[in-house]
Coordinates of C-alpha atoms in Angstrom, one line a residue:
M1 CA 163.6 7.1 117.3
S2 CA 163.9 9.4 114.4
T3 CA 164.0 8.3 110.9
R4 CA 163.8 9.5 107.3
N5 CA 162.1 7.5 105.1
G6 CA 159.5 9.7 103.9
W7 CA 156.0 10.5 105.5
D8 CA 153.9 7.2 104.3
S9 CA 155.0 5.6 107.4
W10 CA 154.2 8.6 109.8
A11 CA 150.6 8.9 107.8
S12 CA 149.4 5.4 108.4
S13 CA 149.9 5.5 112.1
V14 CA 147.8 8.7 112.3
P15 CA 144.1 7.9 113.5
Q16 CA 141.3 8.2 111.8
L17 CA 138.1 10.0 113.7
I18 CA 135.6 7.2 113.2
C19 CA 133.1 7.6 115.8
T20 CA 130.6 10.1 115.2
S21 CA 127.9 11.9 117.3
T22 CA 125.4 14.6 117.0
Q23 CA 123.8 16.5 120.2
A24 CA 121.4 18.8 121.1
P25 CA 121.9 22.5 120.0
R26 CA 124.0 24.8 121.8
H27 CA 122.3 28.2 122.8
D28 CA 125.6 29.5 123.2
P29 CA 128.9 27.8 121.4
A30 CA 131.3 30.3 122.3
A31 CA 131.0 29.2 126.0
T32 CA 130.6 25.6 125.3
A33 CA 133.7 25.8 123.3
T34 CA 135.3 27.6 126.1
R35 CA 134.5 25.0 128.7
L36 CA 135.6 22.3 126.6
A37 CA 139.1 24.1 126.8
Q38 CA 138.8 24.3 130.5
A39 CA 138.5 20.5 131.3
G40 CA 141.9 19.6 130.5
L41 CA 140.8 16.7 128.0
A42 CA 144.1 16.9 126.4
D43 CA 147.6 18.7 127.0
Q44 CA 146.8 20.5 123.7
Y45 CA 143.8 21.9 122.1
M46 CA 142.4 24.7 119.9
V47 CA 139.0 26.7 119.8
Y48 CA 138.9 28.1 116.7
E49 CA 135.7 30.1 115.3
A50 CA 135.8 29.8 111.8
A51 CA 133.1 31.8 110.7
S52 CA 130.0 33.6 112.6
G53 CA 128.0 31.4 114.8
V54 CA 130.8 28.1 114.3
W55 CA 133.2 27.1 116.6
H56 CA 135.5 24.0 116.0
F57 CA 137.1 22.3 119.3
A58 CA 140.0 19.9 118.8
A59 CA 142.2 18.4 121.6
G60 CA 144.6 15.3 121.5
S61 CA 148.1 15.6 121.5
A62 CA 149.4 12.0 120.5
V63 CA 149.5 13.5 117.1
S64 CA 151.5 16.1 116.0
L65 CA 153.7 18.2 113.2
T66 CA 156.2 20.8 113.8
A67 CA 158.5 22.5 111.2
H68 CA 162.0 24.3 112.2
R69 CA 163.9 26.2 109.7
N70 CA 166.0 22.8 109.0
A71 CA 163.8 20.1 109.6
V72 CA 160.0 18.6 109.9
T73 CA 159.3 16.4 113.3
A74 CA 156.0 14.2 113.1
R75 CA 155.0 12.6 116.1
A76 CA 152.3 9.7 116.2
A77 CA 151.7 6.5 118.3
G78 CA 154.8 6.7 120.3
R79 CA 157.1 7.3 117.4
T80 CA 158.9 10.0 116.0
W81 CA 159.8 10.9 112.4
T82 CA 161.9 14.0 110.9
S83 CA 162.5 15.2 107.5
P84 CA 164.9 17.7 106.5
T85 CA 163.5 20.8 105.1
G86 CA 166.7 22.5 102.5
R87 CA 165.1 25.7 104.5
Q88 CA 162.0 25.2 102.8
P89 CA 159.6 24.1 105.8
L90 CA 156.6 25.0 104.4
T91 CA 156.9 22.9 101.6
E92 CA 158.0 20.0 103.8
F93 CA 154.8 20.5 105.9
A94 CA 152.6 20.4 103.1
A95 CA 154.2 17.2 101.8
A96 CA 153.6 15.4 105.4
L97 CA 149.9 16.5 105.1
R98 CA 149.0 15.5 101.6
A99 CA 150.9 11.9 102.9
L100 CA 147.8 12.1 105.6
S101 CA 145.3 12.7 102.7
A102 CA 146.6 9.3 100.5
A103 CA 146.7 7.2 103.8
H104 CA 143.5 8.3 104.8
D105 CA 141.1 10.2 102.9
P106 CA 139.9 7.7 100.5
N107 CA 138.6 5.7 103.2
A108 CA 136.9 8.5 105.2
A109 CA 133.5 7.4 106.2
D110 CA 131.8 10.8 106.1
G111 CA 134.1 12.4 103.3
A112 CA 135.1 15.2 105.6
G113 CA 138.8 14.0 105.5
T114 CA 141.2 14.5 108.2
H115 CA 141.0 18.1 109.8
F116 CA 144.3 19.6 111.4
Y117 CA 144.8 22.8 113.6
G118 CA 148.1 24.8 114.1
W119 CA 149.7 28.0 113.9
A120 CA 152.4 29.7 112.0
A121 CA 154.8 31.8 113.6
F122 CA 155.6 35.0 111.9
E123 CA 159.3 34.4 111.3
L124 CA 158.4 31.8 108.8
A125 CA 157.9 34.9 106.8
H126 CA 162.2 35.2 106.8
L127 CA 162.2 32.2 104.8
L128 CA 159.7 32.6 102.2
H129 CA 160.6 36.4 101.3
A130 CA 163.7 37.7 103.1
D131 CA 166.9 36.1 105.3
P132 CA 166.4 32.8 106.1
E133 CA 169.2 33.4 108.7
A134 CA 166.6 35.9 110.3
G135 CA 163.9 33.8 111.7
G136 CA 166.1 32.4 114.7
D137 CA 166.0 28.2 115.4
G138 CA 162.2 28.3 117.1
P139 CA 159.6 26.4 115.7
L140 CA 158.0 27.9 112.5
L141 CA 154.6 25.7 112.3
H142 CA 152.8 23.3 114.2
A143 CA 150.0 21.4 113.8
L144 CA 147.8 19.2 115.5
I145 CA 145.6 16.6 114.3
P146 CA 143.0 15.9 116.8
S147 CA 141.9 12.9 118.8
V148 CA 138.4 14.4 119.4
E149 CA 136.9 17.2 117.3
V150 CA 133.5 19.3 118.3
T151 CA 131.6 21.6 115.7
L152 CA 129.3 23.4 117.5
T153 CA 126.5 25.7 116.3
R154 CA 123.4 26.9 117.3
G155 CA 121.8 24.5 115.6
R156 CA 123.4 21.2 116.4
S157 CA 127.1 19.7 117.9
V158 CA 128.6 17.3 116.1
I159 CA 131.4 15.3 117.8
R160 CA 133.9 13.2 115.6
A161 CA 136.6 11.2 117.7
V162 CA 139.1 8.6 117.2
D163 CA 137.4 6.0 119.6
E164 CA 134.2 5.7 121.9
A165 CA 136.0 6.4 124.6
W166 CA 136.6 10.2 123.4
L167 CA 133.0 10.1 122.4
H168 CA 131.6 9.6 125.7
K169 CA 134.4 11.3 127.6
V170 CA 133.1 14.8 125.3
S171 CA 129.9 13.7 125.2
D172 CA 129.3 13.8 128.9
L173 CA 130.9 17.3 129.4
L174 CA 128.2 18.3 126.7
A175 CA 125.4 16.8 128.7
E176 CA 126.4 19.1 131.9
P177 CA 123.5 21.1 132.8
T178 CA 125.6 24.6 133.5
A179 CA 128.4 25.9 132.4
R180 CA 131.6 25.6 134.4
H181 CA 133.0 28.4 136.9
L182 CA 134.5 31.2 134.8
T183 CA 136.6 33.2 136.7
P184 CA 135.4 36.4 137.4
G185 CA 138.9 38.5 138.1
G186 CA 138.9 41.8 135.9
T187 CA 140.8 44.6 135.6
T188 CA 139.8 48.2 136.0
P189 CA 139.9 50.8 133.6
E190 CA 142.7 52.7 135.0
R191 CA 144.7 49.6 135.1
S192 CA 143.7 48.9 131.8
E193 CA 144.6 51.9 130.5
R194 CA 148.5 51.8 132.3
I195 CA 148.8 48.4 130.4
I196 CA 148.1 50.4 127.4
A197 CA 150.2 53.3 127.6
A198 CA 153.7 50.9 128.1
G199 CA 156.3 51.4 126.3
T200 CA 155.2 54.3 123.9
D201 CA 157.7 56.6 123.8
A202 CA 160.2 53.8 122.4
Y203 CA 157.6 52.8 120.2
G204 CA 157.4 56.7 118.7
S205 CA 161.2 56.5 118.1
A206 CA 160.8 53.2 116.0
V207 CA 157.9 55.1 113.7
S208 CA 160.0 57.6 113.5
R209 CA 163.2 55.6 112.3
T210 CA 160.8 53.9 109.6
V211 CA 159.6 57.0 108.2
E212 CA 163.1 58.0 107.3
D213 CA 163.6 54.8 106.1
I214 CA 160.6 55.1 103.5
R215 CA 161.3 59.0 102.9
A216 CA 164.6 57.3 101.9
G217 CA 163.2 55.0 99.3
L218 CA 164.2 51.8 101.1
L219 CA 160.5 50.8 101.3
E220 CA 157.0 52.3 101.0
K221 CA 155.5 50.8 104.1
A222 CA 156.0 48.9 107.2
V223 CA 154.0 47.8 109.9
V224 CA 155.6 48.3 113.2
S225 CA 154.3 46.6 116.5
R226 CA 155.0 47.3 120.5
K227 CA 154.8 43.9 122.5
V228 CA 152.9 45.4 126.2
P229 CA 154.4 42.5 129.0
L230 CA 151.7 41.6 131.6
P231 CA 152.7 40.9 135.2
A232 CA 153.5 37.0 136.3
V233 CA 151.0 37.8 139.0
P234 CA 148.1 37.6 139.1
P235 CA 148.3 35.0 136.4
V236 CA 145.7 35.8 133.3
N237 CA 143.2 32.7 132.7
F238 CA 143.2 32.7 128.9
P239 CA 139.8 30.7 128.6
A240 CA 137.8 33.5 130.8
T241 CA 139.5 36.3 128.9
Y242 CA 138.5 34.6 125.7
L243 CA 135.0 34.6 126.5
T244 CA 135.0 38.0 127.8
G245 CA 136.8 39.7 124.9
R246 CA 135.0 37.3 122.4
R247 CA 131.5 39.0 123.8
A248 CA 132.7 42.1 123.6
N249 CA 134.5 42.0 119.6
T250 CA 133.2 41.4 116.2
P251 CA 136.2 39.4 114.9
A252 CA 136.3 37.9 111.2
R253 CA 137.8 34.7 113.1
S254 CA 138.6 34.2 117.0
Y255 CA 140.7 31.3 118.7
L256 CA 141.8 30.1 121.9
L257 CA 144.8 27.7 122.3
D258 CA 147.2 26.2 124.0
L259 CA 149.4 24.6 121.3
G260 CA 153.1 23.8 120.4
G261 CA 154.3 26.1 123.6
Y262 CA 152.3 29.0 123.0
R263 CA 149.1 29.8 124.7
A264 CA 147.0 32.5 123.1
A265 CA 143.1 33.8 123.0
G266 CA 142.4 36.2 120.3
F267 CA 140.2 38.1 117.9
S268 CA 141.1 38.4 114.3
P269 CA 140.5 41.2 112.3
E270 CA 141.0 39.6 109.0
T271 CA 141.9 36.4 107.4
V272 CA 145.4 36.1 105.8
V273 CA 143.8 33.1 103.6
E274 CA 140.7 31.3 102.7
V275 CA 140.6 28.4 100.3
G276 CA 137.8 26.3 99.6
E277 CA 137.9 22.4 98.6
D278 CA 136.8 23.5 95.3
G279 CA 139.8 25.7 94.7
R280 CA 138.5 29.2 95.4
V281 CA 141.1 31.2 97.5
S282 CA 140.1 34.5 99.3
T283 CA 142.0 37.2 101.3
Q284 CA 141.0 40.1 103.3
P285 CA 143.6 43.2 103.3
L286 CA 142.5 45.4 106.5
A287 CA 144.3 48.5 106.6
G288 CA 143.6 52.0 107.8
T289 CA 142.1 52.6 111.1
R290 CA 140.2 54.6 113.7
A291 CA 138.6 54.1 117.1
R292 CA 135.2 52.9 117.5
G293 CA 133.4 53.0 120.9
T294 CA 129.6 53.4 122.4
D295 CA 128.8 56.6 121.1
P296 CA 127.2 56.0 117.6
A297 CA 127.6 59.5 116.1
E298 CA 131.0 59.9 117.4
N299 CA 131.7 56.4 115.1
E300 CA 129.9 58.0 112.3
R301 CA 132.3 60.9 112.4
L302 CA 135.2 59.0 113.0
R303 CA 134.1 56.7 109.7
A304 CA 133.6 59.7 107.5
E305 CA 137.2 61.0 108.8
L306 CA 138.7 57.3 107.7
L307 CA 137.1 57.3 104.3
S308 CA 138.7 60.9 103.6
D309 CA 142.1 60.7 105.3
L310 CA 144.6 60.6 102.5
K311 CA 147.3 58.4 104.5
E312 CA 145.0 56.1 105.5
I313 CA 143.7 55.4 101.8
H314 CA 146.9 55.5 100.4
E315 CA 148.1 52.6 103.0
H316 CA 144.8 50.7 102.2
A317 CA 145.8 51.0 98.3
V318 CA 148.9 50.0 98.6
S319 CA 148.1 46.7 100.3
V320 CA 145.4 45.8 98.1
R321 CA 147.7 46.4 95.2
L322 CA 150.2 44.0 96.9
A323 CA 147.5 41.6 97.9
W324 CA 146.4 41.5 93.7
D325 CA 149.7 40.4 92.6
E326 CA 150.1 37.6 95.3
M327 CA 146.9 36.3 94.2
A328 CA 147.9 36.2 90.6
S329 CA 150.9 34.2 91.5
V330 CA 148.9 31.3 92.5
C331 CA 145.5 31.8 90.7
R332 CA 144.1 31.2 87.2
P333 CA 144.7 33.9 84.6
G334 CA 142.0 36.4 84.9
S335 CA 140.2 34.9 87.5
V336 CA 141.3 37.7 90.2
A337 CA 138.9 40.0 91.5
V338 CA 138.1 42.6 94.0
D339 CA 135.0 42.0 95.4
E340 CA 134.9 44.8 98.1
F341 CA 136.7 47.6 98.1
M342 CA 137.4 49.9 101.1
A343 CA 134.3 49.3 102.8
V344 CA 134.4 49.9 106.3
R345 CA 134.2 46.9 109.2
P346 CA 133.9 47.2 112.8
R347 CA 136.5 45.1 114.7
G348 CA 136.0 45.7 118.2
S349 CA 137.3 48.8 119.5
V350 CA 138.6 49.8 116.1
Q351 CA 136.9 50.2 112.5
H352 CA 139.1 49.4 109.8
L353 CA 139.2 49.8 105.8
A354 CA 138.5 46.7 104.3
S355 CA 138.8 44.8 101.1
R356 CA 138.1 41.4 99.2
L357 CA 139.9 39.7 96.9
T358 CA 139.1 36.5 95.4
G359 CA 140.3 34.3 92.8
R360 CA 140.6 30.5 91.3
L361 CA 143.7 28.5 92.1
R362 CA 145.7 27.0 88.9
P363 CA 145.5 23.4 88.8
D364 CA 149.1 23.0 89.9
A365 CA 148.6 25.2 92.7
G366 CA 147.2 23.9 96.3
P367 CA 146.5 25.5 99.7
W368 CA 150.1 25.7 100.9
D369 CA 151.0 27.8 97.7
A370 CA 148.3 29.9 98.2
F371 CA 149.4 30.5 102.0
A372 CA 153.1 30.8 100.9
A373 CA 152.3 33.6 98.7
L374 CA 149.9 35.6 101.2
F375 CA 151.9 35.0 104.1
P376 CA 152.6 36.9 106.2
A377 CA 149.3 39.2 105.5
I378 CA 150.7 42.3 104.0
T379 CA 148.7 44.5 106.8
A380 CA 151.3 43.0 109.5
T381 CA 154.5 43.3 107.4
G382 CA 154.5 46.0 104.7
V383 CA 155.2 46.9 101.0
S384 CA 157.4 45.4 99.6
K385 CA 157.4 42.8 102.1
H386 CA 161.3 41.8 101.5
A387 CA 162.1 45.7 102.3
A388 CA 159.5 45.5 105.4
L389 CA 161.0 42.3 107.1
Q390 CA 164.1 44.1 106.8
A391 CA 163.1 47.0 108.4
L392 CA 160.9 45.3 111.2
A393 CA 164.2 43.2 112.2
R394 CA 165.7 47.0 112.4
H395 CA 163.2 48.6 114.3
E396 CA 161.3 46.2 116.5
E397 CA 163.1 44.5 119.4
G398 CA 163.2 40.6 119.3
L399 CA 161.0 38.0 117.5
R400 CA 157.4 38.2 117.0
G401 CA 156.4 34.7 117.7
L402 CA 153.0 34.3 116.9
Y403 CA 151.9 38.2 116.4
G404 CA 151.4 38.7 112.9
G405 CA 151.4 35.3 111.9
A406 CA 148.6 32.6 111.5
V407 CA 146.3 30.5 113.3
F408 CA 144.7 28.0 110.9
R409 CA 141.9 25.3 110.5
G410 CA 142.4 23.0 107.6
S411 CA 141.1 19.6 105.8
T412 CA 143.6 17.1 103.9
T413 CA 140.6 17.5 101.3
G414 CA 141.8 20.9 100.5
G415 CA 140.4 23.4 102.9
L416 CA 142.7 26.2 104.7
D417 CA 141.2 28.7 106.7
A418 CA 144.4 31.0 107.8
A419 CA 143.3 33.9 110.6
L420 CA 145.8 36.9 110.8
V421 CA 147.2 36.9 114.6
L422 CA 146.0 40.6 115.9
R423 CA 144.3 41.5 118.9
T424 CA 145.4 38.8 120.9
L425 CA 146.4 37.8 124.5
F426 CA 149.8 35.8 124.4
G427 CA 151.4 33.2 126.5
K428 CA 154.5 31.3 126.7
G429 CA 156.2 29.6 129.4
D430 CA 155.9 32.1 132.6
E431 CA 155.5 35.4 130.3
T432 CA 152.3 36.6 128.9
W433 CA 151.7 39.7 127.1
L434 CA 149.8 41.8 124.4
R435 CA 151.0 43.4 121.0
A436 CA 150.1 46.0 118.6
G437 CA 151.0 47.8 115.7
A438 CA 150.5 50.2 113.2
G439 CA 150.8 51.1 109.6
V440 CA 153.7 53.7 109.0
T441 CA 154.1 55.5 105.5
A442 CA 155.8 58.6 104.5
Q443 CA 153.1 60.5 105.9
S444 CA 152.9 59.1 109.1
D445 CA 152.7 61.2 112.3
P446 CA 154.3 59.0 115.4
G447 CA 151.6 60.7 117.7
R448 CA 149.1 59.3 115.7
E449 CA 150.5 55.7 115.0
I450 CA 151.1 55.7 118.8
E451 CA 147.3 56.0 119.6
E452 CA 146.4 53.7 116.8
T453 CA 148.0 51.1 118.9
C454 CA 146.4 52.1 121.6
E455 CA 142.9 51.8 120.1
K456 CA 143.9 48.6 119.0
L457 CA 145.2 47.4 122.4
R458 CA 141.6 48.3 123.7
S459 CA 140.2 45.4 121.8
V460 CA 142.0 43.1 124.4
A461 CA 143.3 44.8 127.5
P462 CA 140.1 46.0 129.0
H463 CA 138.8 42.3 129.0
L464 CA 141.8 40.3 130.4
R465 CA 140.7 38.3 133.3
F466 CA 142.7 36.9 136.3
A467 CA 143.3 34.2 138.8
V468 CA 140.4 34.4 141.9
G469 CA 141.2 37.2 143.8
A470 CA 143.0 39.7 141.6
S471 CA 141.8 42.9 140.8

């Protein structure tokens, strides 16, 4: 039964992770996390690689929080709570998590607070920056407060669970001497290239129309994307694709999830926002792209070309400029700095121009204020965000869903780590697909932007794995 009596009752119903166990180190944390995902422990789960060498696994579907345009719904202990949002779902979502903090964190045995895992759909951007009617009626945010959480490194494995039963169940899985079988059925290079090339003519036309908008002064930049549907048969194996793709990629973050109606396996090139419990906030815009392959000499040639390409430099510079403004809106005056500018970062099949901005949150601002200011990432929308969102609504077909949104892990003690959802395999219902985009400016050539999307898709498409017997 639904009620609107605030979040205190819901928060007090959320179980705490009070049982802790430290296990032997994992020589391959990525494979161990994938094996836990395959084990079917719960109907919802997430694997999140928060930093190099650290993987988190969370599972348990009894506690969740979902935001739509007009209401936030929470479920715990077999009960349901709802609250109207006033078309500010992020504000109400943050209020629920604050109630959770007040209910539990003072009593947390290990001081770690309550962790949550979730995603934000790209359409949340319309409520934050553009037309509230353009975001559709689907869920905009979804978070899981897990019944069990496992942190995996090469040094140790730590399990936190709501009770001894969950603790023993996961401990037994970790004690298994060999990894469970991962489906070997992959895709041929020829098939991979056919997948990548689908829909390029229509995409080239969308780029041309966007260039016309930019030259007419409607906006400065838009990141126009294209969707690449995958056949339903044979079905894609998400865990196997994740593990194979992670071994071939060099992401800033990675994730594997079946959560809130979406399935995803991705290798994010950048973070939308990172907020420490000490109030330090950071964002890492990447814009400007060249291919990256197995020939070091060719990679270096393309790197030098990237660093001297005026279109790519302009695209990157305007992204950093807007990121600065967004950071300054929530940070202490004078604290925003560019710690890194126009470095070149390898990200799987491509290399990007990369910068990092840091700052300190104002005393009256929290992690979700920083998220609201920086979401969606400039590098997935454009400049200005409002005008770019309008352009994308004109030139892209359908809603993006998770693409260009965020996958995140956070703590009710103030931490938030949100990865930009790019280079990802998506699934919803019976449908699976890939998606990639390119930053379009007044100098854009449709042929080059088509090729850039192909370069990015090669971070995922060659690593697709299918059901047994697929080829």
